[in-house]
Amino acid sequence: MTLPAEFHDIAKRVNNWGRWGADDEIGTLNLITDEVVRGAAAEIRSGRRVPLALPLKEDGVQVGMIPGRINPLHTMVQINQELFGPGTVACSDDAVSMGLQAGTHWDALTHVSHSGRIYNGRPAGTITAHGRAEFSGIDKATPVVSRGVLLDVARAKGLDRLPGGHAVTPADLAEAEEFGRVTVRPGDIVLVRTGQIQVYLAGDRHGYGFPSPGLSVRTPEWFHARDVAAVANDTLTFEIFPPEIENLWLPVHALDLVEMGMHQGQNWNLEKLSTACAEEGRYAFLLSAMPEPFVGGTGTPVAPVAVL
Amino acid sequence: MTLPAEFHDIAKRVNNWGRWGADDEIGTLNLITDEVVRGAAAEIRSGRRVPLALPLKEDGVQVGMIPGRINPLHTMVQINQELFGPGTVACSDDAVSMGLQAGTHWDALTHVSHSGRIYNGRPAGTITAHGRAEFSGIDKATPVVSRGVLLDVARAKGLDRLPGGHAVTPADLAEAEEFGRVTVRPGDIVLVRTGQIQVYLAGDRHGYGFPSPGLSVRTPEWFHARDVAAVANDTLTFEIFPPEIENLWLPVHALDLVEMGMHQGQNWNLEKLSTACAEEGRYAFLLSAMPEPFVGGTGTPVAPVAVL
Amino acid sequence: MTLPAEFHDIAKRVNNWGRWGADDEIGTLNLITDEVVRGAAAEIRSGRRVPLALPLKEDGVQVGMIPGRINPLHTMVQINQELFGPGTVACSDDAVSMGLQAGTHWDALTHVSHSGRIYNGRPAGTITAHGRAEFSGIDKATPVVSRGVLLDVARAKGLDRLPGGHAVTPADLAEAEEFGRVTVRPGDIVLVRTGQIQVYLAGDRHGYGFPSPGLSVRTPEWFHARDVAAVANDTLTFEIFPPEIENLWLPVHALDLVEMGMHQGQNWNLEKLSTACAEEGRYAFLLSAMPEPFVGGTGTPVAPVAVL
Amino acid sequence: MTLPAEFHDIAKRVNNWGRWGADDEIGTLNLITDEVVRGAAAEIRSGRRVPLALPLKEDGVQVGMIPGRINPLHTMVQINQELFGPGTVACSDDAVSMGLQAGTHWDALTHVSHSGRIYNGRPAGTITAHGRAEFSGIDKATPVVSRGVLLDVARAKGLDRLPGGHAVTPADLAEAEEFGRVTVRPGDIVLVRTGQIQVYLAGDRHGYGFPSPGLSVRTPEWFHARDVAAVANDTLTFEIFPPEIENLWLPVHALDLVEMGMHQGQNWNLEKLSTACAEEGRYAFLLSAMPEPFVGGTGTPVAPVAVL
C-alpha cells in the first residue's frame, strides 16, 4: 500500500521543505515574527483571559483507542509530610504518569512521518527510543505566542456542534471568517471550533473520539495560502475521522506536520472562548500556548490561554 | 517543636484568609484583574518573546534530595508506527513519568501546610491520596497572565550571581526596582533573579540546590504590601537554603502559600530574560505562565514566557 | 455508619493480633515452617510446572472501576541502541508504570484497614504517602513458598464456572476438598477456583469484575480453623461482589487482612492448573509465589507457579 | 567498527540457533525438563527458604549511569480511603514507575542484539516501541523453576568479595564447584557469587556498578558445555566491567543472550544464600525465579527464592 496520487499532489503544493533553510526544525512557527506579536498585543482590549485546556485527570479523553496514550495517573508522594521534624512546615508533593498527547496538547512536527520522512525531508529514523526526536522535537519550538483567531465554524452555521461526519472545508473556514468579521493573517494561530468537545464534557467519553467532525484534507492548502503559524481544534483526531477518502488515514496530519511543518493542537476546549468572542463581537486575541519543553518530545501537554 | 513566635508575628501581618471570602481558593491571583491585564498588554513593545522553562529531561535539576520528586522519565510508546497498515502515515507517541515539581514549576497553594492548616484556614487533611487537594489544587488557578516584572537582584549588584549564602532582602528587591526603573504594582507577577541557575546550566547539578541564595523570611511582607499576584525565581528552593533562622525550615513557603495565598515559582531560567531586559532597558512585560490543570495538583510544570 | 455487630462477632473469632507477638508484621505467613516446606517438596512428583500469572499488558483486567489502579503502561527506553558506538552490541531496555495491584497480585496486610486499625492492632495512620506502609508492607513478607492446595469449587460442582452471584461458602470449600481427595493443612496456601477468569480470557474485560462470584464472609472462619497461610483466587474482588450483606463492603478483606493477618491473592489464572490437577488426579503441589519486595508496598504483582 | 574475530569464534562454538527448532523463543530454558525439576525437588532437605531479591525502592542500585533505567518511584493512589462511605472498610493502593531492569532482574533474550540479530537469528528490528519484543519477550519464558547451584567464587577463594578488576574465569567456576562439592548438571540455574553486592549494601551506590568483577568472555563456553539453563550473579553488569578486551563491550551479553539463548540475572543478593549454603554444607537447592510476564518485555523484575 502506498499513499495515493491525490495525496502527493496536495503535498507538493503545501510543501515547505527548505523554505527556512536546510537546518530548520520549526516550520511555520518561523512566521511568528516580533511584528506579528506586536499585532497580537494590539488585540488585547478587555483584558479577559480564557483558558482552553481540559482538566488533567484519570478519566480524561483517552479511552484506550490509541495504544499507550494513557490519561494522567496522578499520585501523591508526600502528604503534609513534616520533612524537618514534628511541628515543622509540612509538604505535599505529587507525581504523574501520562501520555504526552493524552489531553489538550500540541503535536510536535515529528508526531507523524510518511514515506520514511519527517518535516524538512529528514529521515524518520532519526526518532529513536534512546534519543526520542533528534530533530523537530517539541523542545525546539520557539515560543508559541501570537495572534489567535477563532474560526467558530459551528456557531457560524447556527449549530451547537457539527455532526460526526462533517469534514470542515475551506468554504467552512471562509464562512467562519466572514461570520467573525476577521481576516486570517500570516503568523496567526487559527482555532477551529466544531463543538465536538461538548460530547466529552457531557460525559460521553467514547462518543467523543469517533465518529468525529474534523478538518478536511482540503484545508492544508487553505492554511498554507494564508501562511498560518499553527492550527488547533476541539476534537481528538484533529481531522475528520473516519477519513474522507477510503483507506487514506491521517492525511491532514501528514500534510500539516510533515509537508508544511505546521504544529497541530487537539482536545482544546473552545466552548468558553466561543461565548467570550460572541459577547465581545470579535474573534482575534493574543494567544499564548507554550509547549512544555520535553527534550525530543513528539508532543506535549499545553495549557493555552486567549487574552481578549 | 513548634514554629517560633517570630514566624507567627509575620504570619499575622501577611495573612489573607477571608480577604476574598471564605470560599476563595486562589489567593492573590484575585489581584490579576482585567485592568491589570490591559496594563500588561501595554508593556509589549518590541514583540520579543523570551521562554523561561528549563528543558524537561532525565538529567534535570533533581538529584534525589527530595524523595519522590523524579526528573522526567520520557519514553516512547510508538515510533514511526504504521498503525493503519504498511505504507500508511506512521505515528510516534511518547509518555512521561515525573514529579510535578521536578523542573520549572508553580507550587500550588496546597504545596505546604503548617499547624494543620492550608490557605484560607482549611484543614490540611483535605489533601488525600484519593482526591489529591480538594481545595486550592492547581487546577483551580485562574489564568496566570499578568504584568511581569523582573527584579534582577544579581545584575543590580553588578554580580553574575549571588553567593550561596545570600538571603534576598526587601532592600535588595527595592534596589533591583530602582536599578530597573520599574515600580511593582498590584497584580504583578514578580520574577526575582539570583543567577543561581547558572550553577545547574554549567553542569553542576548537585551544587545548584544547596547551598542556595533565595528569598529572606522578610520578603513576604514586602510582597504583601505591594499586593503582588505571584513570585517566581531561579532557584530550587525559592527561599534561602539552609534557612536564615536555625531550625525554621521553609518559613517563606508557609508565609507565601498558606498565609498570603500567593503562588510561588521555582527553577525558572531567568538568564535570557536578564539579557533581554538589559538590552531593551526595561523590566516590565506581559508574562504568561499557565499552570497545567492537574486536578487537585499540589504543583505543576509550567512553560512561562515573557513578551517584551 | 459503622460495621455491623455480625462483622465484629466474626472478627473476634478469627483475630490473630498478638498471636505471634506484638512486633509481628506477617501474620499467618508464620505458619509456613521449614517442616511445612519439606512437606511441600514431597508433593512434587511429575515435575510439571504450571504458571498462574496473567500476562502484564495495557489491556489487562483493570477497566477504570478502581481509581488509580492502572494496567501496565509498558514503554521502551532503548531499542537496539549501540550505546558504545556503531557496530557494537546493541541494547534494548523498557520501563513500566502500573498499579501494584493491577494484575495477578498479592494484597499486603496493609491493603485495607477498618476502625482505624491494620493487622496486629497498629494504627492505620502508619500508612503515609512519604513512607508508604511503615508496618506489614509487602517487603516484610517472608518467602511465600509452601504447599499449595487447589480447591476447584467449579469443577467439584461440575460447572465451567460459578455464576456471578455465587458466594463460595465453607460447604463449597469442603466439597472441593473432598472432590480433590486432599485435606487442607496448617501452613498451606489455598487456591480457590471459581472459573470467573474465563470471562476475562474470553475478552469481556468489563464483565469479569462485576458481578463476580467470590468468597463468602463465612470463609475466614474456615481458613482460620485450618490455619491456612494464605488464600488466592481467580477473581478481581476476591470476595463476592456486590457483597452478601447490604452495605457491608469488603468484609472478607477486613477479616482476612486486618483481623487474621492472612495475605490474599487476586486475578490468579487457575485454568491450566485445574486441568493439570484433574489430569494428575491430585490437588496438592509446591507453590512458589514470591512478592516483589516493594518497600512499604500495600500490594505487589506476583508470578506464581505450581510445581506438581 | 565491528565485533572482532575472537568474538565470532566463540560465538560459533556456543551458538544454539535452530537447536530447538526455528520457532523456538526460549533457548536454554528448554533444558529444564520435568525430570530436572524432580531432581531439584530432591535437593530440598531442610526446608529453609532464602530470598534473593533486593528491596525495590527509590534509592536502589541505579545511579543514572544507564539512561532510562530508573529506580522504582513508588507512590500512593489511596491511603485508608473509605471508598464506600464513612466508617466502612478503608483501602490503600499504590503504583510504581520503574525500569524493568532497575533492580534484581532477568534479562530477556531480547535485551541485546548484535549484527542486527537476536536469538535464533531473528531480525533485531522485530523489537519496536509499539509491540516491544515480538519474539522472545520475557512473557514467552516457561516457568523458571529448576535446580539451582551456587558457585561461591568469593568464598572458594577465601575472600569476602572479589576485587573490582576480577574476571571470573572457567577455572574460577570449576574451583567453586569443587569447593561446594557440587557438579553442575544440564538444566541447572547457576548462581555465581562475587560478593560485589556488599558494596551496594554498605551504602556505596556509585561504587557498586563500576569497576565491577564479573563473568569473563571465556565463561559462555563453560556454561554451554554443561548445558546450563540460566545464570545469575550479584553485580550490576553481570560481566566484568570495564571489559577484558578493549572496546569489546558486553560480549558476554551477546554470547549468552543472542548466541546461546541463555537468560541472565543481575543484582541478585547472594549474601544470605552464601551463609546458608556454608552452614548446610551443600550448594544445590530448588530455585524458583519466575519472571513477571510483561508482554514483549526485554527484562523483568524477579524475586527469586532458593529452597534448601
CSV table of N, CA, C and O in Angstrom, one decimal, chain C residues 121-163:
chain,number,residue,atom,x,y,z
C,121,GLY,N,-3.3,-4.6,65.3
C,121,GLY,CA,-3.7,-3.5,66.1
C,121,GLY,C,-3.0,-2.2,65.9
C,121,GLY,O,-3.2,-1.2,66.6
C,122,ARG,N,-2.2,-2.2,64.9
C,122,ARG,CA,-1.4,-0.9,64.7
C,122,ARG,C,-2.3,0.1,64.1
C,122,ARG,O,-3.3,-0.2,63.4
C,123,PRO,N,-2.0,1.4,64.3
C,123,PRO,CA,-2.8,2.5,63.7
C,123,PRO,C,-2.7,2.5,62.2
C,123,PRO,O,-1.6,2.4,61.6
C,124,ALA,N,-3.9,2.7,61.6
C,124,ALA,CA,-3.9,2.8,60.1
C,124,ALA,C,-3.1,4.0,59.6
C,124,ALA,O,-2.5,4.0,58.5
C,125,GLY,N,-2.9,5.0,60.5
C,125,GLY,CA,-2.2,6.2,60.2
C,125,GLY,C,-0.7,6.0,60.0
C,125,GLY,O,0.0,6.9,59.6
C,126,THR,N,-0.2,4.8,60.2
C,126,THR,CA,1.2,4.5,59.9
C,126,THR,C,1.4,4.3,58.4
C,126,THR,O,2.6,4.1,58.0
C,127,ILE,N,0.3,4.3,57.6
C,127,ILE,CA,0.5,4.3,56.2
C,127,ILE,C,0.5,5.8,55.7
C,127,ILE,O,-0.5,6.5,55.9
C,128,THR,N,1.5,6.2,55.1
C,128,THR,CA,1.6,7.6,54.6
C,128,THR,C,2.1,7.6,53.1
C,128,THR,O,2.7,6.6,52.7
C,129,ALA,N,1.9,8.7,52.5
C,129,ALA,CA,2.5,8.8,51.1
C,129,ALA,C,4.0,8.8,51.2
C,129,ALA,O,4.7,8.3,50.3
C,130,HIS,N,4.6,9.4,52.2
C,130,HIS,CA,6.0,9.5,52.3
C,130,HIS,C,6.7,8.1,52.5
C,130,HIS,O,7.6,7.8,51.8
C,131,GLY,N,6.2,7.4,53.5
C,131,GLY,CA,6.8,6.2,53.9
C,131,GLY,C,6.1,4.9,53.4
C,131,GLY,O,6.6,3.8,53.6
C,132,ARG,N,5.0,5.2,52.7
C,132,ARG,CA,4.1,4.0,52.4
C,132,ARG,C,3.8,3.3,53.7
C,132,ARG,O,3.8,3.9,54.8
C,133,ALA,N,3.7,1.9,53.7
C,133,ALA,CA,3.3,1.2,54.9
C,133,ALA,C,4.5,1.0,55.8
C,133,ALA,O,5.5,0.3,55.4
C,134,GLU,N,4.5,1.6,56.9
C,134,GLU,CA,5.6,1.5,57.9
C,134,GLU,C,5.7,0.1,58.4
C,134,GLU,O,6.8,-0.5,58.6
C,135,PHE,N,4.5,-0.5,58.6
C,135,PHE,CA,4.4,-1.9,59.1
C,135,PHE,C,3.7,-2.8,58.1
C,135,PHE,O,2.8,-2.3,57.4
C,136,SER,N,4.1,-4.0,58.1
C,136,SER,CA,3.4,-5.0,57.3
C,136,SER,C,3.4,-4.7,55.8
C,136,SER,O,2.5,-5.1,55.0
C,137,GLY,N,4.3,-3.9,55.3
C,137,GLY,CA,4.5,-3.7,53.9
C,137,GLY,C,4.9,-5.0,53.2
C,137,GLY,O,5.4,-5.9,53.9
C,138,ILE,N,4.6,-5.1,51.9
C,138,ILE,CA,4.8,-6.4,51.3
C,138,ILE,C,6.3,-6.8,51.3
C,138,ILE,O,6.6,-8.0,51.2
C,139,ASP,N,7.2,-5.9,51.5
C,139,ASP,CA,8.6,-6.2,51.6
C,139,ASP,C,8.9,-7.0,52.9
C,139,ASP,O,10.0,-7.6,53.0
C,140,LYS,N,8.0,-6.9,53.8
C,140,LYS,CA,8.3,-7.6,55.1
C,140,LYS,C,7.9,-9.1,55.0
C,140,LYS,O,8.3,-9.9,55.9
C,141,ALA,N,7.2,-9.5,54.0
C,141,ALA,CA,6.7,-10.9,53.9
C,141,ALA,C,7.9,-11.8,53.8
C,141,ALA,O,8.9,-11.6,53.0
C,142,THR,N,7.9,-12.9,54.5
C,142,THR,CA,8.9,-14.0,54.4
C,142,THR,C,8.5,-14.7,53.1
C,142,THR,O,7.4,-14.6,52.6
C,143,PRO,N,9.5,-15.5,52.6
C,143,PRO,CA,9.3,-16.2,51.3
C,143,PRO,C,8.0,-17.0,51.2
C,143,PRO,O,7.8,-17.8,52.1
C,144,VAL,N,7.2,-16.7,50.2
C,144,VAL,CA,5.9,-17.3,50.1
C,144,VAL,C,6.1,-18.6,49.2
C,144,VAL,O,5.9,-18.6,48.0
C,145,VAL,N,6.6,-19.6,49.8
C,145,VAL,CA,6.8,-20.9,49.2
C,145,VAL,C,6.2,-21.9,50.2
C,145,VAL,O,6.7,-21.9,51.3
C,146,SER,N,5.3,-22.7,49.8
C,146,SER,CA,4.7,-23.6,50.7
C,146,SER,C,3.9,-24.7,49.9
C,146,SER,O,4.1,-24.8,48.7
C,147,ARG,N,3.2,-25.6,50.7
C,147,ARG,CA,2.4,-26.5,50.0
C,147,ARG,C,1.2,-25.7,49.5
C,147,ARG,O,0.6,-24.9,50.2
C,148,GLY,N,0.8,-25.9,48.2
C,148,GLY,CA,-0.4,-25.3,47.6
C,148,GLY,C,-1.5,-26.3,47.5
C,148,GLY,O,-1.1,-27.5,47.2
C,149,VAL,N,-2.7,-25.9,47.7
C,149,VAL,CA,-3.8,-26.8,47.5
C,149,VAL,C,-4.8,-26.1,46.6
C,149,VAL,O,-5.2,-25.0,46.9
C,150,LEU,N,-5.2,-26.8,45.6
C,150,LEU,CA,-6.3,-26.2,44.7
C,150,LEU,C,-7.7,-26.8,45.2
C,150,LEU,O,-7.9,-28.0,45.2
C,151,LEU,N,-8.5,-25.8,45.6
C,151,LEU,CA,-9.9,-26.2,45.9
C,151,LEU,C,-10.7,-25.8,44.7
C,151,LEU,O,-11.0,-24.6,44.5
C,152,ASP,N,-11.0,-26.7,43.8
C,152,ASP,CA,-11.6,-26.4,42.5
C,152,ASP,C,-13.1,-26.5,42.6
C,152,ASP,O,-13.8,-27.4,42.2
C,153,VAL,N,-13.6,-25.4,43.2
C,153,VAL,CA,-15.0,-25.4,43.6
C,153,VAL,C,-15.9,-25.5,42.3
C,153,VAL,O,-16.9,-26.3,42.3
C,154,ALA,N,-15.5,-24.9,41.2
C,154,ALA,CA,-16.3,-25.0,40.0
C,154,ALA,C,-16.3,-26.5,39.5
C,154,ALA,O,-17.4,-27.0,39.2
C,155,ARG,N,-15.2,-27.0,39.4
C,155,ARG,CA,-15.1,-28.4,38.9
C,155,ARG,C,-15.8,-29.4,39.8
C,155,ARG,O,-16.4,-30.4,39.3
C,156,ALA,N,-15.7,-29.2,41.1
C,156,ALA,CA,-16.3,-30.1,42.1
C,156,ALA,C,-17.8,-30.1,41.8
C,156,ALA,O,-18.5,-31.1,42.1
C,157,LYS,N,-18.4,-29.0,41.4
C,157,LYS,CA,-19.8,-28.8,41.1
C,157,LYS,C,-20.1,-29.2,39.7
C,157,LYS,O,-21.3,-29.1,39.3
C,158,GLY,N,-19.1,-29.6,38.9
C,158,GLY,CA,-19.4,-30.0,37.5
C,158,GLY,C,-19.7,-28.8,36.7
C,158,GLY,O,-20.4,-28.9,35.6
C,159,LEU,N,-19.3,-27.6,37.1
C,159,LEU,CA,-19.5,-26.4,36.3
C,159,LEU,C,-18.2,-25.9,35.7
C,159,LEU,O,-17.1,-26.1,36.2
C,160,ASP,N,-18.4,-25.2,34.5
C,160,ASP,CA,-17.2,-24.5,34.0
C,160,ASP,C,-16.8,-23.3,34.9
C,160,ASP,O,-15.6,-23.1,35.1
C,161,ARG,N,-17.8,-22.6,35.3
C,161,ARG,CA,-17.5,-21.5,36.2
C,161,ARG,C,-18.8,-21.2,37.1
C,161,ARG,O,-19.9,-21.5,36.6
C,162,LEU,N,-18.6,-20.7,38.2
C,162,LEU,CA,-19.7,-20.4,39.1
C,162,LEU,C,-20.4,-19.2,38.6
C,162,LEU,O,-19.8,-18.3,38.0
C,163,PRO,N,-21.7,-19.1,38.8
C,163,PRO,CA,-22.4,-17.9,38.3
C,163,PRO,C,-22.0,-16.6,39.1
C,163,PRO,O,-21.5,-16.8,40.2
